[in-house]
């Protein structure tokens, strides 16, 4: 039986098989970019890569979440008929304090039964039949379980920088001591600050995808011209310094053995994070580490 870990974020979906795509889903198909994914599900067409981010505590109840889960599974395996067990992530604060929501997420996915979905991307078109046999929910940021030999002996601070939120959790060995979520410090907030300033200076109409692409660059093509954007470095550093200060007040860096930064935001901000915090570590697979942890948890449960 296949086992897959799914990290369904507010901005992106990451799977334990190294697949990732935006969690933005829009009804209908028009003006598709080359990277957009067209989906037909239950007679309706959807475009992944367009539309609004799927944000909110109850996001798992809407069709965007269901499509993200099914597409994540479909793109992770070559087979057209897929039977699998799924471990899916839940924000650590919710997982720790609201077991009814955890139970609800599990029940909703288990109720789906066998699903058929048609996926088109570029020249490829696939019809996938997906049958989820078992479901487990595990906490986001619980990456200490991925390397139990190391982290069971350490006090670890995990900072998970996602699209819509930032989750901070303190672990004593493999025991969760305390956790806190912040929905004002996700990468979307940084993208918004960057793009407002860039659009103001250039009288342009760029979007969050452009802001993401600008990070780490000194120049960018705007209105058909290559222009200087080195000033966004100050915006990014101020963003990182701000959340570092906030975290340090709640979970003093001096009290932990290491600080593990995970999530897509950690990869984008690695240069700033490692420069500003000596104890900081950004694993090379930080973007997929949650999903990979979920798969390992599933392998322990169902092996």
mmCIF file of C-alpha atoms in Angstrom, residues 7 37 58 75 91-92 122 132 156 168 205 232 239 248 251 296:
data_model
loop_
_atom_site.group_PDB
_atom_site.id
_atom_site.type_symbol
_atom_site.label_atom_id
_atom_site.label_comp_id
_atom_site.label_asym_id
_atom_site.label_seq_id
_atom_site.Cartn_x
_atom_site.Cartn_y
_atom_site.Cartn_z
ATOM 1 C CA UNK A 7 1.326 19.399 3.445
ATOM 2 C CA UNK A 37 -2.774 22.922 -13.886
ATOM 3 C CA UNK A 58 -12.063 25.664 8.134
ATOM 4 C CA UNK A 75 0.860 14.026 -9.349
ATOM 5 C CA UNK A 91 -1.428 23.521 12.221
ATOM 6 C CA UNK A 92 0.409 22.579 15.386
ATOM 7 C CA UNK A 122 1.103 21.378 -20.839
ATOM 8 C CA UNK A 132 -7.824 6.740 0.036
ATOM 9 C CA UNK A 156 14.675 22.408 19.733
ATOM 10 C CA UNK A 168 6.652 28.414 16.333
ATOM 11 C CA UNK A 205 0.577 46.206 -11.459
ATOM 12 C CA UNK A 232 13.564 45.438 -1.327
ATOM 13 C CA UNK A 239 10.519 41.468 8.031
ATOM 14 C CA UNK A 248 12.989 35.445 20.849
ATOM 15 C CA UNK A 251 11.085 31.351 23.126
ATOM 16 C CA UNK A 296 7.500 8.471 8.007
#
